[in-house]
Coordinates of C-alpha atoms and ligand atoms in Angstrom, one line a residue:
X139 CA 15.5 101.6 -142.4
X140 CA 12.4 100.5 -140.4
X141 CA 10.0 102.8 -139.2
X142 CA 8.2 101.3 -135.9
X143 CA 4.8 102.9 -135.8
X144 CA 2.5 100.0 -134.5
X145 CA 1.3 101.9 -131.6
X146 CA 1.4 102.0 -127.7
X147 CA 2.1 98.5 -127.5
X148 CA 4.1 98.0 -130.5
X149 CA 5.4 94.6 -130.8
X150 CA 8.3 95.6 -133.2
X151 CA 9.6 97.7 -130.4
X152 CA 9.6 95.2 -127.8
X153 CA 11.4 92.6 -130.4
X154 CA 13.9 95.2 -130.7
X155 CA 13.9 95.9 -127.0
X156 CA 17.8 95.2 -126.6
X157 CA 18.2 98.2 -129.5
X158 CA 16.3 100.8 -127.9
X159 CA 16.5 99.8 -123.6
X160 CA 14.8 99.6 -121.1
X161 CA 11.6 102.3 -120.2
X162 CA 11.8 103.8 -117.1
X163 CA 8.8 103.9 -115.2
X164 CA 10.0 105.7 -111.8
X165 CA 9.7 109.0 -113.0
X166 CA 5.7 108.5 -113.7
X167 CA 5.2 106.5 -110.6
X168 CA 4.1 107.5 -107.0
X169 CA 6.1 106.0 -103.7
X170 CA 7.6 103.7 -106.1
X171 CA 4.4 102.2 -107.6
X172 CA 3.7 103.1 -111.3
X173 CA 0.9 105.2 -111.9
X174 CA -2.0 104.0 -114.1
X175 CA -5.4 105.4 -114.9
X176 CA -8.4 103.4 -116.1
X177 CA -11.0 105.5 -117.9
X178 CA -14.1 104.0 -119.0
X179 CA -15.2 105.6 -122.3
X180 CA -18.8 106.3 -123.2
X181 CA -19.8 106.5 -126.5
X182 CA -22.5 109.6 -126.4
X183 CA -24.3 112.1 -128.2
X184 CA -24.7 115.1 -126.0
X185 CA -27.0 118.2 -126.2
X186 CA -24.7 120.4 -124.8
X187 CA -23.1 123.2 -127.3
X188 CA -19.4 122.7 -127.5
X189 CA -18.6 125.8 -125.5
X190 CA -20.6 124.8 -122.2
X191 CA -19.1 121.0 -122.7
X192 CA -15.4 122.7 -122.8
X193 CA -15.9 124.6 -119.5
X194 CA -17.7 121.3 -117.9
X195 CA -14.5 119.7 -118.7
X196 CA -12.1 121.6 -117.9
X197 CA -13.6 122.5 -114.6
X198 CA -13.1 119.0 -113.2
X199 CA -10.8 116.0 -113.5
X200 CA -13.5 112.9 -113.3
X201 CA -15.1 113.5 -116.7
X202 CA -13.8 114.3 -120.0
X203 CA -16.5 115.3 -123.2
X204 CA -14.1 114.7 -126.1
X205 CA -16.7 115.4 -128.9
X206 CA -17.4 117.4 -131.8
X207 CA -20.9 118.8 -131.8
X208 CA -21.7 116.8 -129.3
X209 CA -20.7 113.2 -130.7
X210 CA -18.1 111.3 -129.3
X211 CA -16.7 110.0 -126.0
X212 CA -17.6 110.8 -122.6
X213 CA -14.5 109.7 -120.7
X214 CA -14.7 109.0 -116.9
X215 CA -11.9 108.7 -114.9
X216 CA -12.1 105.3 -112.4
X217 CA -10.9 104.9 -108.8
X218 CA -9.0 101.5 -108.1
X219 CA -12.3 100.5 -106.6
X220 CA -14.5 101.3 -109.4
X221 CA -12.0 99.5 -111.7
X222 CA -12.9 95.9 -110.0
X223 CA -16.8 96.7 -111.2
X224 CA -15.6 96.5 -115.0
X225 CA -16.2 93.5 -116.0
X226 CA -18.1 91.6 -118.6
X227 CA -20.5 88.4 -117.9
X228 CA -21.0 85.7 -120.1
X229 CA -24.7 85.1 -120.1
X230 CA -24.7 81.3 -121.3
X231 CA -21.4 80.2 -119.4
X232 CA -22.3 82.3 -116.6
X233 CA -18.7 83.7 -116.0
X234 CA -17.1 86.7 -115.5
X235 CA -14.7 87.6 -118.0
X236 CA -12.2 90.8 -118.0
X237 CA -12.6 91.9 -121.8
X238 CA -13.9 95.1 -120.9
X239 CA -11.3 95.4 -118.6
X240 CA -7.9 93.8 -120.0
X241 CA -8.2 94.1 -123.7
X242 CA -10.3 96.2 -124.0
X243 CA -13.3 95.4 -126.1
X244 CA -15.9 97.7 -127.3
X245 CA -19.4 96.9 -125.9
X246 CA -21.9 98.3 -128.3
X247 CA -25.5 98.4 -127.1
X248 CA -27.8 95.7 -128.4
X249 CA -31.6 95.2 -129.4
X250 CA -32.1 94.4 -126.1
X251 CA -30.5 97.7 -124.4
X252 CA -27.5 95.5 -123.1
X253 CA -24.0 96.5 -123.8
X254 CA -22.3 93.9 -125.7
X255 CA -18.9 93.1 -126.6
X256 CA -19.5 91.5 -130.2
X257 CA -15.9 89.6 -129.9
X258 CA -16.8 87.8 -126.9
X259 CA -20.6 87.8 -126.5
X260 CA -20.2 89.2 -123.0
X261 CA -22.3 91.8 -121.4
X262 CA -21.2 94.8 -119.1
X263 CA -21.9 93.7 -115.8
X264 CA -22.4 97.3 -113.9
X265 CA -25.4 98.1 -116.4
X266 CA -27.0 94.8 -115.7
X267 CA -26.8 95.3 -111.7
X268 CA -29.9 97.0 -110.4
X269 CA -28.1 99.9 -107.8
X270 CA -24.8 99.3 -109.4
X271 CA -22.6 102.3 -107.6
X272 CA -20.5 102.7 -110.7
X273 CA -23.6 102.6 -112.9
X274 CA -25.1 105.4 -110.9
X275 CA -22.3 107.2 -111.0
X276 CA -22.2 106.7 -115.0
X277 CA -25.4 108.5 -115.2
X278 CA -24.0 111.5 -113.1
X279 CA -21.7 112.0 -115.4
X280 CA -24.5 111.5 -118.3
X281 CA -26.9 114.1 -116.7
X282 CA -24.0 116.6 -116.1
X283 CA -23.5 116.4 -119.9
X284 CA -26.9 116.5 -121.2
X285 CA -27.2 112.6 -122.5
X286 CA -30.1 111.1 -122.5
X287 CA -30.2 107.4 -121.6
X288 CA -30.5 106.1 -125.0
X289 CA -27.8 108.3 -126.6
X290 CA -25.4 106.1 -125.0
X291 CA -24.6 103.9 -127.3
X292 CA -21.3 101.9 -126.3
X293 CA -18.7 101.5 -123.5
X294 CA -15.2 100.8 -123.5
X295 CA -12.0 101.4 -121.3
X296 CA -8.8 102.6 -121.7
X297 CA -5.6 102.1 -119.9
X298 CA -3.2 105.0 -119.3
X299 CA 0.3 104.8 -118.0
X300 CA 3.2 106.5 -119.0
X301 CA 7.2 105.6 -119.3
X302 CA 10.4 107.4 -119.8
X303 CA 12.2 105.9 -123.1
X304 CA 16.0 106.1 -123.1
X305 CA 16.3 106.6 -127.0
X306 CA 14.3 106.4 -130.0
X307 CA 16.9 105.9 -132.9
X308 CA 19.0 102.8 -133.3
X309 CA 21.2 100.6 -135.5
X310 CA 19.1 97.3 -135.1
X311 CA 21.6 95.6 -138.0
X312 CA 25.1 96.4 -138.5
X313 CA 25.8 96.3 -142.0
X314 CA 27.8 93.1 -143.7
X315 CA 29.8 92.4 -146.7
X316 CA 26.3 91.1 -148.4
X317 CA 24.0 93.6 -146.7
X318 CA 23.5 97.2 -145.8
X319 CA 22.9 98.0 -142.1
X320 CA 19.2 98.8 -141.2
X321 CA 18.4 101.6 -138.6
X322 CA 15.0 101.6 -137.0
X323 CA 13.3 104.4 -135.5
X324 CA 10.3 105.0 -133.0
X325 CA 7.6 106.7 -134.1
X326 CA 3.9 107.8 -132.7
X327 CA 2.4 106.3 -129.8
X328 CA 5.5 103.4 -130.1
X329 CA 7.8 106.2 -129.0
X330 CA 5.9 108.4 -126.9
X331 CA 2.5 107.1 -125.3
X332 CA 0.7 109.8 -123.4
X333 CA -1.9 110.0 -121.3
X334 CA -5.0 111.2 -123.4
X335 CA -6.5 113.4 -120.8
X336 CA -4.7 116.6 -122.3
X337 CA -4.3 115.4 -125.5
X338 CA -1.5 116.1 -128.1
X339 CA -0.7 112.2 -128.8
X340 CA -1.4 112.7 -132.5
X341 CA 0.0 116.1 -132.7
X342 CA 3.3 114.3 -131.1
X343 CA 3.2 111.4 -133.4
X344 CA 2.6 113.6 -136.4
X345 CA 6.0 115.8 -135.6
X346 CA 7.7 112.6 -134.9
X347 CA 7.2 111.3 -138.8
X348 CA 7.9 115.0 -139.7
X349 CA 11.4 115.0 -138.0
X350 CA 12.4 111.8 -139.2
X351 CA 11.1 112.7 -142.8
X352 CA 13.3 116.2 -142.7
X353 CA 16.5 114.3 -141.3
X354 CA 16.3 111.4 -144.2
X355 CA 15.6 114.3 -146.6
X356 CA 18.6 116.2 -145.5
X357 CA 20.8 113.0 -144.8
X358 CA 20.6 110.8 -148.0
X359 CA 23.1 111.3 -150.4
X360 CA 23.1 107.8 -151.7
X361 CA 25.5 106.2 -149.1
X362 CA 24.9 104.4 -146.2
X363 CA 23.7 106.3 -143.4
X364 CA 25.5 106.7 -140.0
X365 CA 24.5 107.8 -136.3
X366 CA 25.1 111.3 -136.6
X367 CA 22.7 111.6 -139.5
X368 CA 19.7 111.3 -137.0
X369 CA 21.3 113.4 -134.3
X370 CA 18.6 116.1 -135.0
X371 CA 15.8 113.9 -134.9
X372 CA 16.7 112.2 -131.5
X373 CA 16.9 115.5 -130.4
X374 CA 13.3 116.5 -131.4
X375 CA 12.2 113.1 -130.1
X376 CA 13.6 113.8 -126.5
X377 CA 11.6 117.2 -126.6
X378 CA 8.2 115.9 -127.6
X379 CA 8.7 113.3 -124.8
X380 CA 9.8 115.8 -122.3
X381 CA 7.1 118.4 -123.3
X382 CA 4.0 116.2 -123.9
X383 CA 4.8 113.5 -120.9
X384 CA 5.7 116.5 -118.4
X385 CA 2.1 118.0 -119.4
X386 CA 0.2 114.7 -119.6
X387 CA 1.8 114.1 -115.9
X388 CA 0.1 116.8 -114.6
X389 CA -3.4 115.2 -115.5
X390 CA -2.5 112.5 -113.5
X391 CA -1.7 113.9 -110.0
X392 CA -1.8 117.1 -108.2
X393 CA 0.5 118.5 -105.5
X394 CA -1.4 120.0 -102.3
X395 CA 0.2 123.3 -100.4
X396 CA 2.2 121.0 -98.3
X397 CA 4.0 119.8 -101.1
X398 CA 2.5 116.0 -101.1
X399 CA 1.6 114.6 -104.6
X400 CA -1.6 112.6 -105.0
X401 CA -3.1 110.4 -107.9
X402 CA -5.8 112.4 -109.0
X403 CA -7.9 109.1 -109.1
X404 CA -7.3 108.7 -105.4
X405 CA -8.5 111.9 -104.5
X406 CA -11.9 111.3 -106.4
X407 CA -11.7 108.0 -104.4
X408 CA -11.8 110.2 -101.2
X409 CA -14.7 112.4 -102.7
X410 CA -16.8 109.2 -103.3
X411 CA -16.5 107.7 -100.1
X412 CA -16.9 111.1 -97.9
X413 CA -14.4 110.0 -95.8
X414 CA -11.6 111.9 -94.3
X415 CA -11.0 115.1 -96.3
X416 CA -7.6 115.8 -97.4
X417 CA -5.3 118.2 -96.2
X418 CA -4.4 121.5 -98.3
X419 CA -6.8 120.1 -101.3
X420 CA -9.1 123.1 -102.0
X421 CA -9.4 124.1 -98.4
X422 CA -10.6 120.7 -97.3
X423 CA -8.9 119.9 -93.6
X424 CA -8.8 116.5 -92.7
X425 CA -12.1 116.3 -91.1
X426 CA -14.7 113.9 -92.1
X427 CA -17.7 116.0 -93.5
X428 CA -21.1 115.1 -95.2
X429 CA -21.5 117.2 -98.6
X430 CA -23.0 120.4 -98.6
X431 CA -24.6 120.9 -101.7
X432 CA -25.1 124.9 -101.1
X433 CA -21.2 125.4 -100.5
X434 CA -20.1 122.9 -103.3
X435 CA -22.5 124.3 -106.2
X436 CA -21.4 127.9 -105.2
X437 CA -17.7 126.3 -105.4
X438 CA -18.1 125.1 -108.7
X439 CA -19.9 128.0 -110.1
X440 CA -17.1 130.2 -109.0
X441 CA -14.5 128.2 -110.5
X442 CA -16.3 128.0 -113.9
X443 CA -16.9 131.7 -113.9
X444 CA -13.3 132.3 -113.6
X445 CA -12.6 129.7 -116.4
X446 CA -15.3 131.3 -118.3
X447 CA -13.7 134.5 -118.1
X448 CA -10.4 133.3 -119.1
X449 CA -11.9 131.5 -122.2
X450 CA -14.2 133.9 -123.5
X451 CA -12.1 136.1 -125.9
X452 CA -11.1 132.7 -127.6
X453 CA -14.5 130.9 -127.7
X454 CA -17.7 132.7 -128.2
X455 CA -20.9 131.5 -126.9
X456 CA -19.9 130.7 -123.3
X457 CA -22.9 129.7 -120.8
X458 CA -24.4 132.1 -118.2
X459 CA -24.5 131.2 -114.8
X460 CA -28.1 130.4 -115.0
X461 CA -27.4 127.7 -117.9
X462 CA -24.1 126.5 -115.5
X463 CA -26.5 126.1 -112.2
X464 CA -29.0 124.4 -114.2
X465 CA -26.3 121.6 -115.1
X466 CA -25.2 121.4 -111.6
X467 CA -28.7 121.2 -110.5
X468 CA -29.1 117.7 -112.2
X469 CA -26.5 116.0 -109.8
X470 CA -26.4 114.7 -106.4
X471 CA -24.3 116.4 -103.4
X472 CA -21.8 113.8 -103.5
X473 CA -21.2 114.0 -107.1
X474 CA -21.0 117.6 -106.7
X475 CA -18.5 117.3 -103.8
X476 CA -16.3 114.6 -105.9
X477 CA -15.9 117.2 -108.5
X478 CA -14.9 120.1 -106.1
X479 CA -12.3 117.7 -104.9
X480 CA -11.0 116.9 -108.4
X481 CA -10.0 120.1 -109.0
X482 CA -9.8 122.0 -112.5
X483 CA -7.6 121.2 -115.2
X484 CA -4.0 122.6 -114.0
X485 CA -3.8 124.7 -117.3
X486 CA -1.5 127.1 -116.2
X487 CA 1.5 124.7 -115.1
X488 CA 0.4 122.6 -118.5
X489 CA 0.5 125.5 -120.9
X490 CA 3.7 127.6 -122.3
X491 CA 6.0 126.7 -125.0
X492 CA 5.4 124.3 -127.4
X493 CA 7.9 122.0 -129.5
X494 CA 9.0 123.4 -132.4
X495 CA 11.0 121.1 -134.6
X496 CA 11.7 123.8 -137.0
X497 CA 14.7 125.0 -134.7
X498 CA 16.5 121.6 -135.5
X499 CA 15.5 121.9 -139.5
X500 CA 15.1 125.2 -140.3
X501 CA 17.3 127.2 -143.0
X502 CA 20.1 128.0 -140.4
X503 CA 20.4 124.6 -139.2
X504 CA 20.7 123.3 -143.0
X505 CA 23.1 125.6 -143.6
X506 CA 25.3 125.1 -140.2
X507 CA 25.1 121.0 -141.3
X508 CA 26.5 121.6 -144.5
X509 CA 29.4 124.0 -143.0
X510 CA 30.4 121.5 -140.5
X511 CA 30.3 118.6 -143.4
X512 CA 32.7 121.4 -145.4
X513 CA 34.9 121.3 -142.6
X514 CA 35.3 117.5 -141.9
X515 CA 35.4 115.9 -145.1
X516 CA 37.8 113.0 -144.0
X517 CA 34.9 111.8 -141.4
X518 CA 32.6 110.9 -144.3
X519 CA 34.6 108.1 -145.6
Ligands
FAD140 C1 -9.3 107.8 -126.1 C2 -8.3 109.0 -126.7 C3 -8.5 109.9 -126.8 C4 -7.5 110.1 -127.5 N1 -7.8 111.6 -127.9 C5 -6.6 112.3 -128.4 C6 -6.9 113.9 -128.8 O1 -7.4 114.3 -128.1 N2 -5.8 114.4 -129.3 C7 -4.6 113.8 -129.7 O2 -3.7 114.5 -130.3 N3 -4.5 112.7 -129.4 C8 -5.5 111.7 -128.5 N4 -5.3 110.3 -128.5 C9 -4.2 110.0 -128.7 C10 -3.9 109.3 -130.5 O3 -5.1 108.5 -130.5 C11 -2.9 108.7 -130.5 O4 -1.6 109.4 -129.7 C12 -2.3 108.2 -132.0 O5 -3.7 107.5 -132.5 C13 -1.4 107.5 -132.3 O6 -1.2 107.2 -133.5 P1 0.1 106.0 -133.9 O7 -0.3 106.2 -135.8 O8 1.3 106.4 -133.4 O9 -0.5 104.9 -133.3 P2 -2.0 104.0 -133.6 O10 -3.3 105.2 -133.7 O11 -2.0 103.0 -132.3 O12 -1.9 103.1 -135.1 C14 -1.2 101.8 -134.9 C15 -1.6 101.2 -136.2 O13 -0.5 100.1 -136.4 C16 -1.1 98.8 -136.4 N5 -0.8 97.6 -136.0 C17 -0.3 97.2 -134.8 N6 0.5 96.4 -134.9 C18 0.5 95.8 -136.6 C19 1.2 95.1 -137.1 N7 1.9 93.6 -136.5 N8 1.0 94.9 -138.2 C20 0.4 96.1 -139.1 N9 0.0 97.0 -138.3 C21 -0.3 97.0 -136.9 C22 -2.7 99.1 -135.7 O14 -3.7 98.1 -136.1 C23 -2.6 100.6 -135.6 O15 -3.5 100.5 -137.3 C24 -6.3 109.7 -128.0 C25 -6.2 108.9 -127.7 C26 -7.3 108.0 -126.6 C27 -7.1 106.6 -126.7

């Protein structure tokens, strides 16, 4: 057997594409276009205590601080227009390179304060251009999460899109007179690569490995495996795919009160441009408007107070109103507007029962499998 766990861009999976079938992009598309988020990853050290960082993160959909005791990545969801600015420049050849955008590389801060890719020698262009709109917005994020300029130590980007996979277990090579057959199993990100905004990629990957181990453990009897031995594992994998990708999709799109689904990155784009409002989203009713600092601050404060009340029983040390306002005061009106529009995390829809692979491998199910075996000895030949 072959465990295929070489990550989201698995080349082994592509090699055996004919066995695992075509991935379906359509479910994770809008108007027929496969939806992809690009996230700028800013390696930072934030001065905020974790409860404040969590509150600020789940109250909007533009920035996500993924950190422990302040150290980690501040992720910034980019609009399509901003993506065009994510570019590296080769200072010697004076040509633009897409290494930060396409591969993507990690650009560490060098001794001159520039962000440089150690592989390609390129510099992160937005940080070099005085008045770069993208770099200004990066700094708004740093201010919100209380990161001083020198505590931004590297920049990278992540591309996040999702597909539906038809199967996860397959007979790769049939047995021959000279060799046993080979089964292959997609595990971890090679099986289910999910948008990291709501997390769970690692959990899902570990669950897939545990499920396969249990299937192998219960099925192995010294004789060749057969398709039915992986019935439970395949079911567990489908369950993981359904649960985690449904949740992650809700972190990519939002549906307004007219039932129209929007990419969150496009809503952020509208918020930045201050152009026509969007019917039904957070009370914005289709008219162009200048940002109203007071109103947007009040909206965000009310939103955070509601989330704080919900989280307080589970998380000690939640900030008071004044501490929240102190953070919001650091931002420009346009950023406040965009945070309002981007919406809070849809935790109500994302929550609910989690995948429990024990339902396939509990003692009862092992006993049931043994009983079926006893009833069907002829099929074991
Ligand atoms: C920015 C970011 C934030 C995330 N945050 C969270 C989070 O908060 N919670 C969470 O649960 N998950 C999170 N995830 C997702 C999590 O990191 C992944 O789901 C997890 O790492 C998947 O593990 P994996 O072993 O399947 O794949 P990977 O971690 O990608 O490991 C695959 C390995 O295979 C190796 N490899 C590839 N090709 C070959 C080859 N030909 N030969 C040998 N080795 C090879 C690679 O070098 C790599 O080491 C995040 C992901 C990202 C990008």
